[in-house]
């Protein structure tokens, strides 16, 4: 069980600064996802941790050992950090078996270690195949087994599932997740897919403009993003004007409880974030107006996904109304034009 | 390095360059430096020689009408041959590698084999059968038939490694198969094609024997004549300087043509291999074309050799002298091939992995010897050894060094096309799996570039075994190689006596040329069975 700490890491290429003071704590045995848009420096961060590139400033330590700081630079082979690059990067001239055993000593290779690893990732029958005979998912599993063979203190996964097709991706993701939890290896996974980060990781860190803007448990991040950009990055949002008073937000949708500690929000005007799934939408039957609390509106667009549906609803307000997004159960999908009433389920998060 | 602070721009720039630059592996740096120093040695001799006779004298020698004629002769020959070689080489490579050609493996070998026949033997083959053959057109034909494999071979290796995904993407973007070939496939193999054309051009500038046989005056012939017959070292040297300038211009042109693209693929996954195109109605014309090419490049010279051997059987040869010549030739060539390949690896590795002005310059330098006539390199070494290392003078070591310098460019081309296959990404993974850089080199990089190293070794071996000009000057006293013995018989018009030596040269070269084709099966092994 090894903790990975990255402190104040700086790295640039020529004049372009990529990492600008990254701080990242990865709990022993946990899986932390670093989430960011492509080009935000995710891969660079992994490459620095792996020891392929040297940072200009900052430190990296793993299992109480300094890998890199102002005075130290451990070469990649001495770090005990496993690395699974995008698309696996298997050695094309070696069989699956030889790929997996690459990091082991001659004696270890002769034993059962390789067989056990292949068994573990479920590719034992392919032991003697060459990498180009494998599917994308199989290559990914070989790359994982190869990285795990040396029992690394930490494992780095660089967009490991992005080259797989959707159905395979979910399956391989699950397998990798259970494998990693069983092994209890400290893992950093880099991805641009927020769904992947939220569903897989114990901890999510969002990398933006060369810094980690927020790190926390998935639910924490989703429910309490620190700013609007982050809120939108993690999923669709409705921003609703509110008056704060006595720990509640008064909004056109009614008074809503706030998801912050008492006293953290003062009084006055502001904005709250309401996720689409926090909206309750009911068709409004003629004549029953006013009986139900909530805001009136009309369905403008309906996107049906099977398990759920996303409604675009234009509210009936004096200023011409605005569009709210609501996620409802699949069977509650409503035709365009349906008059509805909208209510919100608190608590909601104030944004600044 | 810890003093880096974003608030202080000057400090930051300094530290960034320092920490950002990866350190050159020491061994590579040493190897590349040795290579560069060896290459520069003959050039240094040229300049020293010119300086000692005074630049006024050099100027007088260069402003002669002969020089203009030589320049025109050299340029028109070079242009025609290079274009023809490019077309034939790329066309043949594509047919062999990417079409369902009948007897593919046989063609693959047959098309490389002309490389094993020295240019002057091809010339001998044609002229001994048709004594009226001489002048410009004869020179163009003979040199094209001799040199096209220099484009064919690297192009074929590159074509075998092209990622089919890119071509498929191009087709899906609405490009026809012809447009795809032109805009995607050719683009990917362009470094190989341009590298091959460069070798053809430089080979033409350096050729002596074939032009002597067809009586076509180029710079090299004039230099040899001035030095050997006129004993005019200064004149030879002045002409050599012009030749070096022409070559420098060619090298500059190659740089512009090859582009900046690096050869390795963007993804790090395993490459997909293109299916072979069915020839359909084109099968007959393609087969006819390849047959004609092989017939002219391989059939005529070989046929001629067989003819002369049968006719000249009356002149019995002391077989021991042939055996001795074979032994010397093989010994010198193998040693030179090993040295050249060993020098080409650090030169290429540095130029591709640590691309900067110095490493690129070294790679450029490595190409230079092809443009220097073997004669000039030989003279440079003679001068050096006479002044500084008399023990070296006319030793086998000196001849091996001369070959190694002379054919370093061939080794660089072979290694370079292979090095593109060894992605730095794979080396990094190797490091993260606990291997030291040296072990990663041995276990990952080396196996991946091994086909290229084999190709480089074979190319140098073939060329050394059939080298004539430098050998005539540098061979240890009393030691004859196949080439020098062949030449002395040919110049006496004893074609029958010369033929067995030529045949042996062809045989010696054919083995590496065959192995070269077999090396391709390493790539083929990664090709799924069809």
CSV table of N, CA and C in Angstrom, one decimal, chain A residues 60-182:
chain,number,residue,atom,x,y,z
A,60,UNK,N,7.9,14.5,-6.7
A,60,UNK,CA,7.0,13.3,-6.8
A,60,UNK,C,7.5,12.3,-5.8
A,61,UNK,N,6.6,11.8,-4.9
A,61,UNK,CA,7.1,10.7,-4.0
A,61,UNK,C,6.1,9.6,-4.0
A,62,UNK,N,6.6,8.4,-3.7
A,62,UNK,CA,5.8,7.2,-3.8
A,62,UNK,C,6.2,6.3,-2.7
A,63,UNK,N,5.3,5.8,-1.9
A,63,UNK,CA,5.6,4.9,-0.8
A,63,UNK,C,6.8,5.4,0.1
A,64,UNK,N,6.7,6.7,0.5
A,64,UNK,CA,7.6,7.3,1.4
A,64,UNK,C,9.0,7.4,0.7
A,65,UNK,N,9.1,7.3,-0.6
A,65,UNK,CA,10.4,7.4,-1.3
A,65,UNK,C,10.3,8.6,-2.3
A,66,UNK,N,11.3,9.4,-2.3
A,66,UNK,CA,11.3,10.6,-3.2
A,66,UNK,C,11.7,10.1,-4.6
A,67,UNK,N,10.8,10.2,-5.6
A,67,UNK,CA,11.2,9.8,-6.9
A,67,UNK,C,11.9,10.9,-7.6
A,68,UNK,N,11.5,12.1,-7.3
A,68,UNK,CA,12.0,13.3,-8.0
A,68,UNK,C,11.8,14.5,-7.2
A,69,UNK,N,12.8,15.3,-7.0
A,69,UNK,CA,12.7,16.6,-6.5
A,69,UNK,C,13.9,17.4,-7.0
A,70,UNK,N,14.2,18.5,-6.3
A,70,UNK,CA,15.2,19.4,-6.8
A,70,UNK,C,16.6,18.6,-6.8
A,71,UNK,N,16.8,17.7,-5.9
A,71,UNK,CA,18.1,17.0,-5.8
A,71,UNK,C,18.1,15.6,-6.4
A,72,UNK,N,16.9,15.0,-6.6
A,72,UNK,CA,16.9,13.6,-6.9
A,72,UNK,C,16.2,13.5,-8.3
A,73,UNK,N,16.6,12.5,-9.0
A,73,UNK,CA,15.8,12.1,-10.2
A,73,UNK,C,16.0,10.6,-10.4
A,74,UNK,N,15.1,9.8,-9.9
A,74,UNK,CA,15.2,8.3,-10.1
A,74,UNK,C,14.9,8.0,-11.6
A,75,UNK,N,15.7,7.2,-12.3
A,75,UNK,CA,15.3,6.9,-13.6
A,75,UNK,C,14.1,5.9,-13.6
A,76,UNK,N,13.4,5.9,-14.7
A,76,UNK,CA,12.1,5.2,-14.8
A,76,UNK,C,12.2,3.7,-14.3
A,77,UNK,N,13.4,3.1,-14.6
A,77,UNK,CA,13.5,1.7,-14.2
A,77,UNK,C,13.6,1.4,-12.7
A,78,UNK,N,13.9,2.5,-12.0
A,78,UNK,CA,14.1,2.3,-10.5
A,78,UNK,C,12.9,2.8,-9.7
A,79,UNK,N,11.8,3.2,-10.4
A,79,UNK,CA,10.7,3.9,-9.7
A,79,UNK,C,9.6,2.9,-9.2
A,80,UNK,N,9.6,1.7,-9.7
A,80,UNK,CA,8.5,0.8,-9.3
A,80,UNK,C,7.1,1.4,-9.7
A,81,UNK,N,7.1,2.0,-10.9
A,81,UNK,CA,5.8,2.6,-11.4
A,81,UNK,C,5.5,1.9,-12.7
A,82,UNK,N,4.3,1.2,-12.7
A,82,UNK,CA,3.9,0.5,-13.9
A,82,UNK,C,3.2,1.5,-14.8
A,83,UNK,N,3.4,1.4,-16.1
A,83,UNK,CA,2.8,2.4,-17.1
A,83,UNK,C,2.1,1.6,-18.2
A,84,UNK,N,0.8,1.9,-18.4
A,84,UNK,CA,0.1,1.4,-19.5
A,84,UNK,C,-0.3,2.5,-20.5
A,85,UNK,N,0.5,2.6,-21.6
A,85,UNK,CA,0.2,3.7,-22.5
A,85,UNK,C,-1.1,3.5,-23.3
A,86,UNK,N,-1.5,4.5,-24.0
A,86,UNK,CA,-2.7,4.4,-24.9
A,86,UNK,C,-2.4,3.3,-25.9
A,87,UNK,N,-3.4,2.5,-26.1
A,87,UNK,CA,-3.3,1.4,-27.1
A,87,UNK,C,-2.2,0.4,-26.7
A,88,UNK,N,-1.8,0.4,-25.5
A,88,UNK,CA,-1.0,-0.7,-25.0
A,88,UNK,C,0.5,-0.7,-25.3
A,89,UNK,N,0.9,-0.3,-26.5
A,89,UNK,CA,2.3,-0.3,-26.8
A,89,UNK,C,3.0,-1.6,-26.5
A,90,UNK,N,2.4,-2.7,-27.0
A,90,UNK,CA,3.1,-4.0,-26.8
A,90,UNK,C,4.3,-4.1,-27.7
A,91,UNK,N,5.3,-4.8,-27.3
A,91,UNK,CA,6.5,-5.0,-28.1
A,91,UNK,C,6.1,-5.9,-29.3
A,92,UNK,N,6.1,-5.4,-30.5
A,92,UNK,CA,5.5,-6.1,-31.6
A,92,UNK,C,6.3,-7.4,-32.0
A,93,UNK,N,7.6,-7.5,-31.5
A,93,UNK,CA,8.4,-8.6,-31.9
A,93,UNK,C,8.3,-9.8,-30.9
A,94,UNK,N,7.6,-9.6,-29.8
A,94,UNK,CA,7.5,-10.6,-28.7
A,94,UNK,C,6.1,-11.2,-28.6
A,95,UNK,N,6.0,-12.4,-28.2
A,95,UNK,CA,4.7,-13.0,-28.0
A,95,UNK,C,4.1,-12.4,-26.8
A,96,UNK,N,2.8,-12.7,-26.6
A,96,UNK,CA,2.1,-12.2,-25.4
A,96,UNK,C,2.8,-12.6,-24.1
A,97,UNK,N,3.2,-13.9,-24.1
A,97,UNK,CA,3.9,-14.4,-22.9
A,97,UNK,C,5.2,-13.6,-22.7
A,98,UNK,N,6.0,-13.4,-23.7
A,98,UNK,CA,7.2,-12.7,-23.6
A,98,UNK,C,7.0,-11.2,-23.2
A,99,UNK,N,5.9,-10.6,-23.7
A,99,UNK,CA,5.6,-9.3,-23.4
A,99,UNK,C,5.3,-9.2,-21.9
A,100,UNK,N,4.5,-10.1,-21.4
A,100,UNK,CA,4.1,-10.1,-20.0
A,100,UNK,C,5.3,-10.3,-19.1
A,101,UNK,N,6.2,-11.2,-19.5
A,101,UNK,CA,7.4,-11.6,-18.7
A,101,UNK,C,8.5,-10.6,-18.9
A,102,UNK,N,8.3,-9.6,-19.7
A,102,UNK,CA,9.5,-8.7,-20.0
A,102,UNK,C,10.2,-8.1,-18.8
A,103,UNK,N,9.4,-7.7,-17.8
A,103,UNK,CA,10.0,-7.1,-16.7
A,103,UNK,C,10.5,-8.0,-15.6
A,104,UNK,N,10.3,-9.3,-15.8
A,104,UNK,CA,10.7,-10.3,-14.8
A,104,UNK,C,12.1,-10.8,-15.0
A,105,UNK,N,12.7,-11.3,-14.0
A,105,UNK,CA,14.0,-11.9,-14.2
A,105,UNK,C,13.8,-13.2,-14.9
A,106,UNK,N,15.0,-13.7,-15.4
A,106,UNK,CA,15.0,-15.0,-16.1
A,106,UNK,C,14.3,-16.1,-15.3
A,107,UNK,N,14.6,-16.1,-14.0
A,107,UNK,CA,14.2,-17.2,-13.2
A,107,UNK,C,12.7,-17.1,-13.0
A,108,UNK,N,12.2,-15.8,-12.7
A,108,UNK,CA,10.8,-15.6,-12.5
A,108,UNK,C,10.0,-16.0,-13.8
A,109,UNK,N,10.6,-15.7,-14.9
A,109,UNK,CA,9.9,-16.0,-16.2
A,109,UNK,C,9.7,-17.5,-16.3
A,110,UNK,N,10.7,-18.3,-15.8
A,110,UNK,CA,10.5,-19.7,-16.0
A,110,UNK,C,9.5,-20.3,-15.1
A,111,UNK,N,9.2,-19.7,-14.0
A,111,UNK,CA,8.1,-20.2,-13.1
A,111,UNK,C,6.7,-20.0,-13.6
A,112,UNK,N,5.8,-19.9,-12.6
A,112,UNK,CA,4.4,-19.8,-13.1
A,112,UNK,C,3.9,-18.4,-13.1
A,113,UNK,N,4.8,-17.5,-12.8
A,113,UNK,CA,4.3,-16.1,-12.6
A,113,UNK,C,3.5,-15.6,-13.9
A,114,UNK,N,4.1,-15.8,-15.0
A,114,UNK,CA,3.5,-15.3,-16.3
A,114,UNK,C,2.2,-16.0,-16.5
A,115,UNK,N,2.1,-17.3,-16.3
A,115,UNK,CA,0.9,-18.1,-16.5
A,115,UNK,C,-0.2,-17.5,-15.6
A,116,UNK,N,0.2,-17.2,-14.4
A,116,UNK,CA,-0.8,-16.7,-13.4
A,116,UNK,C,-1.3,-15.4,-13.9
A,117,UNK,N,-0.4,-14.5,-14.3
A,117,UNK,CA,-0.9,-13.2,-14.8
A,117,UNK,C,-1.8,-13.3,-16.0
A,118,UNK,N,-1.4,-14.2,-16.9
A,118,UNK,CA,-2.3,-14.3,-18.1
A,118,UNK,C,-3.7,-14.9,-17.7
A,119,UNK,N,-3.6,-15.8,-16.7
A,119,UNK,CA,-4.9,-16.4,-16.2
A,119,UNK,C,-5.7,-15.2,-15.6
A,120,UNK,N,-5.1,-14.4,-14.8
A,120,UNK,CA,-5.7,-13.3,-14.1
A,120,UNK,C,-6.4,-12.4,-15.0
A,121,UNK,N,-5.8,-12.0,-16.1
A,121,UNK,CA,-6.5,-11.1,-17.0
A,121,UNK,C,-7.2,-11.8,-18.1
A,122,UNK,N,-7.3,-13.2,-18.0
A,122,UNK,CA,-8.2,-13.9,-18.9
A,122,UNK,C,-7.7,-14.1,-20.3
A,123,UNK,N,-6.4,-14.1,-20.5
A,123,UNK,CA,-5.9,-14.3,-21.9
A,123,UNK,C,-4.9,-15.5,-22.0
A,124,UNK,N,-5.1,-16.4,-21.1
A,124,UNK,CA,-4.1,-17.6,-21.1
A,124,UNK,C,-4.0,-18.3,-22.4
A,125,UNK,N,-5.2,-18.5,-23.2
A,125,UNK,CA,-5.0,-19.2,-24.4
A,125,UNK,C,-4.2,-18.5,-25.5
A,126,UNK,N,-4.0,-17.2,-25.3
A,126,UNK,CA,-3.3,-16.4,-26.3
A,126,UNK,C,-1.8,-16.3,-26.1
A,127,UNK,N,-1.3,-17.0,-25.1
A,127,UNK,CA,0.0,-16.8,-24.6
A,127,UNK,C,1.1,-16.8,-25.7
A,128,UNK,N,0.9,-17.6,-26.8
A,128,UNK,CA,1.9,-17.6,-27.8
A,128,UNK,C,1.6,-16.8,-29.0
A,129,UNK,N,0.6,-16.0,-28.9
A,129,UNK,CA,0.2,-15.1,-30.1
A,129,UNK,C,1.1,-13.9,-30.1
A,130,UNK,N,1.2,-13.3,-31.3
A,130,UNK,CA,1.9,-12.1,-31.4
A,130,UNK,C,0.9,-10.9,-31.3
A,131,UNK,N,1.4,-9.8,-30.8
A,131,UNK,CA,0.4,-8.7,-30.5
A,131,UNK,C,-0.5,-8.3,-31.7
A,132,UNK,N,0.0,-8.4,-32.9
A,132,UNK,CA,-0.9,-7.9,-34.0
A,132,UNK,C,-2.0,-8.9,-34.3
A,133,UNK,N,-2.0,-10.1,-33.6
A,133,UNK,CA,-3.1,-11.0,-33.8
A,133,UNK,C,-4.2,-10.8,-32.7
A,134,UNK,N,-4.0,-9.8,-31.8
A,134,UNK,CA,-5.0,-9.6,-30.8
A,134,UNK,C,-5.9,-8.5,-31.1
A,135,UNK,N,-7.1,-8.5,-30.4
A,135,UNK,CA,-8.0,-7.4,-30.6
A,135,UNK,C,-7.6,-6.3,-29.6
A,136,UNK,N,-8.2,-5.2,-29.8
A,136,UNK,CA,-7.8,-4.0,-28.9
A,136,UNK,C,-7.9,-4.3,-27.5
A,137,UNK,N,-9.0,-5.0,-27.1
A,137,UNK,CA,-9.3,-5.3,-25.7
A,137,UNK,C,-8.2,-6.2,-25.1
A,138,UNK,N,-7.9,-7.2,-26.0
A,138,UNK,CA,-6.8,-8.2,-25.6
A,138,UNK,C,-5.5,-7.5,-25.4
A,139,UNK,N,-5.2,-6.6,-26.3
A,139,UNK,CA,-3.9,-5.9,-26.2
A,139,UNK,C,-3.8,-5.1,-24.9
A,140,UNK,N,-4.9,-4.5,-24.6
A,140,UNK,CA,-5.0,-3.7,-23.4
A,140,UNK,C,-4.8,-4.6,-22.2
A,141,UNK,N,-5.3,-5.8,-22.2
A,141,UNK,CA,-5.2,-6.7,-21.0
A,141,UNK,C,-3.8,-7.2,-20.9
A,142,UNK,N,-3.1,-7.4,-22.1
A,142,UNK,CA,-1.7,-7.9,-22.0
A,142,UNK,C,-0.9,-6.7,-21.4
A,143,UNK,N,-1.2,-5.5,-21.9
A,143,UNK,CA,-0.4,-4.4,-21.4
A,143,UNK,C,-0.5,-4.2,-19.9
A,144,UNK,N,-1.7,-4.5,-19.4
A,144,UNK,CA,-2.0,-4.4,-18.0
A,144,UNK,C,-1.3,-5.5,-17.2
A,145,UNK,N,-1.4,-6.7,-17.7
A,145,UNK,CA,-0.7,-7.8,-17.1
A,145,UNK,C,0.8,-7.6,-17.1
A,146,UNK,N,1.4,-7.0,-18.1
A,146,UNK,CA,2.8,-6.7,-18.2
A,146,UNK,C,3.2,-5.7,-17.2
A,147,UNK,N,2.3,-4.7,-17.0
A,147,UNK,CA,2.7,-3.6,-16.0
A,147,UNK,C,2.6,-4.2,-14.6
A,148,UNK,N,1.6,-5.1,-14.4
A,148,UNK,CA,1.4,-5.6,-13.0
A,148,UNK,C,2.4,-6.7,-12.6
A,149,UNK,N,3.1,-7.2,-13.6
A,149,UNK,CA,3.9,-8.4,-13.4
A,149,UNK,C,5.0,-8.1,-12.3
A,150,UNK,N,5.5,-6.8,-12.3
A,150,UNK,CA,6.5,-6.5,-11.4
A,150,UNK,C,6.0,-6.0,-10.1
A,151,UNK,N,4.7,-6.2,-9.8
A,151,UNK,CA,4.1,-5.7,-8.6
A,151,UNK,C,4.6,-4.2,-8.3
A,152,UNK,N,4.2,-3.3,-9.2
A,152,UNK,CA,4.6,-1.9,-9.0
A,152,UNK,C,3.9,-1.3,-7.8
A,153,UNK,N,4.6,-0.3,-7.2
A,153,UNK,CA,4.0,0.5,-6.1
A,153,UNK,C,2.8,1.3,-6.6
A,154,UNK,N,2.9,1.7,-7.9
A,154,UNK,CA,1.8,2.5,-8.4
A,154,UNK,C,1.6,2.1,-9.9
A,155,UNK,N,0.4,2.3,-10.4
A,155,UNK,CA,0.1,2.0,-11.8
A,155,UNK,C,-0.4,3.2,-12.5
A,156,UNK,N,0.1,3.5,-13.6
A,156,UNK,CA,-0.4,4.7,-14.4
A,156,UNK,C,-1.1,4.2,-15.7
A,157,UNK,N,-2.3,4.6,-15.8
A,157,UNK,CA,-3.1,4.2,-17.0
A,157,UNK,C,-3.4,5.4,-17.9
A,158,UNK,N,-2.9,5.5,-19.1
A,158,UNK,CA,-3.1,6.6,-20.0
A,158,UNK,C,-4.2,6.4,-20.9
A,159,UNK,N,-5.4,6.9,-20.7
A,159,UNK,CA,-6.6,6.7,-21.5
A,159,UNK,C,-6.7,5.2,-22.0
A,160,UNK,N,-6.7,4.3,-21.0
A,160,UNK,CA,-6.5,2.9,-21.5
A,160,UNK,C,-7.7,2.4,-22.2
A,161,UNK,N,-8.9,3.0,-22.1
A,161,UNK,CA,-10.0,2.4,-22.8
A,161,UNK,C,-10.5,3.2,-24.0
A,162,UNK,N,-9.8,4.3,-24.3
A,162,UNK,CA,-10.3,5.1,-25.4
A,162,UNK,C,-10.3,4.5,-26.7
A,163,UNK,N,-9.4,3.5,-26.9
A,163,UNK,CA,-9.3,2.9,-28.2
A,163,UNK,C,-10.3,1.7,-28.4
A,164,UNK,N,-11.1,1.4,-27.3
A,164,UNK,CA,-12.0,0.3,-27.4
A,164,UNK,C,-13.4,0.7,-27.8
A,165,UNK,N,-14.1,-0.1,-28.4
A,165,UNK,CA,-15.5,0.3,-28.7
A,165,UNK,C,-16.4,0.2,-27.5
A,166,UNK,N,-17.5,0.9,-27.6
A,166,UNK,CA,-18.3,1.2,-26.4
A,166,UNK,C,-18.7,0.0,-25.5
A,167,UNK,N,-19.2,-1.1,-26.2
A,167,UNK,CA,-19.6,-2.2,-25.4
A,167,UNK,C,-18.5,-2.9,-24.7
A,168,UNK,N,-17.4,-3.0,-25.5
A,168,UNK,CA,-16.2,-3.6,-24.9
A,168,UNK,C,-15.6,-2.8,-23.8
A,169,UNK,N,-15.7,-1.4,-24.1
A,169,UNK,CA,-15.1,-0.5,-23.1
A,169,UNK,C,-15.7,-0.7,-21.7
A,170,UNK,N,-17.0,-0.8,-21.6
A,170,UNK,CA,-17.6,-1.0,-20.3
A,170,UNK,C,-17.2,-2.2,-19.7
A,171,UNK,N,-17.1,-3.3,-20.5
A,171,UNK,CA,-16.7,-4.6,-19.9
A,171,UNK,C,-15.3,-4.6,-19.4
A,172,UNK,N,-14.4,-4.2,-20.3
A,172,UNK,CA,-12.9,-4.1,-19.9
A,172,UNK,C,-12.7,-3.2,-18.7
A,173,UNK,N,-13.5,-2.1,-18.7
A,173,UNK,CA,-13.4,-1.2,-17.6
A,173,UNK,C,-13.7,-1.9,-16.3
A,174,UNK,N,-14.8,-2.6,-16.3
A,174,UNK,CA,-15.3,-3.3,-15.1
A,174,UNK,C,-14.2,-4.4,-14.7
A,175,UNK,N,-13.7,-5.1,-15.7
A,175,UNK,CA,-12.7,-6.1,-15.3
A,175,UNK,C,-11.5,-5.5,-14.7
A,176,UNK,N,-11.0,-4.4,-15.4
A,176,UNK,CA,-9.8,-3.8,-14.9
A,176,UNK,C,-10.1,-3.3,-13.5
A,177,UNK,N,-11.3,-2.7,-13.3
A,177,UNK,CA,-11.6,-2.2,-11.9
A,177,UNK,C,-11.5,-3.2,-10.9
A,178,UNK,N,-12.2,-4.4,-11.1
A,178,UNK,CA,-12.2,-5.4,-10.1
A,178,UNK,C,-10.8,-6.0,-9.9
A,179,UNK,N,-10.0,-6.1,-11.0
A,179,UNK,CA,-8.7,-6.6,-10.9
A,179,UNK,C,-7.8,-5.7,-10.0
A,180,UNK,N,-7.9,-4.4,-10.3
A,180,UNK,CA,-7.1,-3.4,-9.5
A,180,UNK,C,-7.5,-3.4,-8.1
A,181,UNK,N,-8.8,-3.4,-7.8
A,181,UNK,CA,-9.2,-3.4,-6.4
A,181,UNK,C,-8.7,-4.7,-5.7
A,182,UNK,N,-8.8,-5.8,-6.4
A,182,UNK,CA,-8.3,-7.0,-5.8
A,182,UNK,C,-6.8,-6.9,-5.5
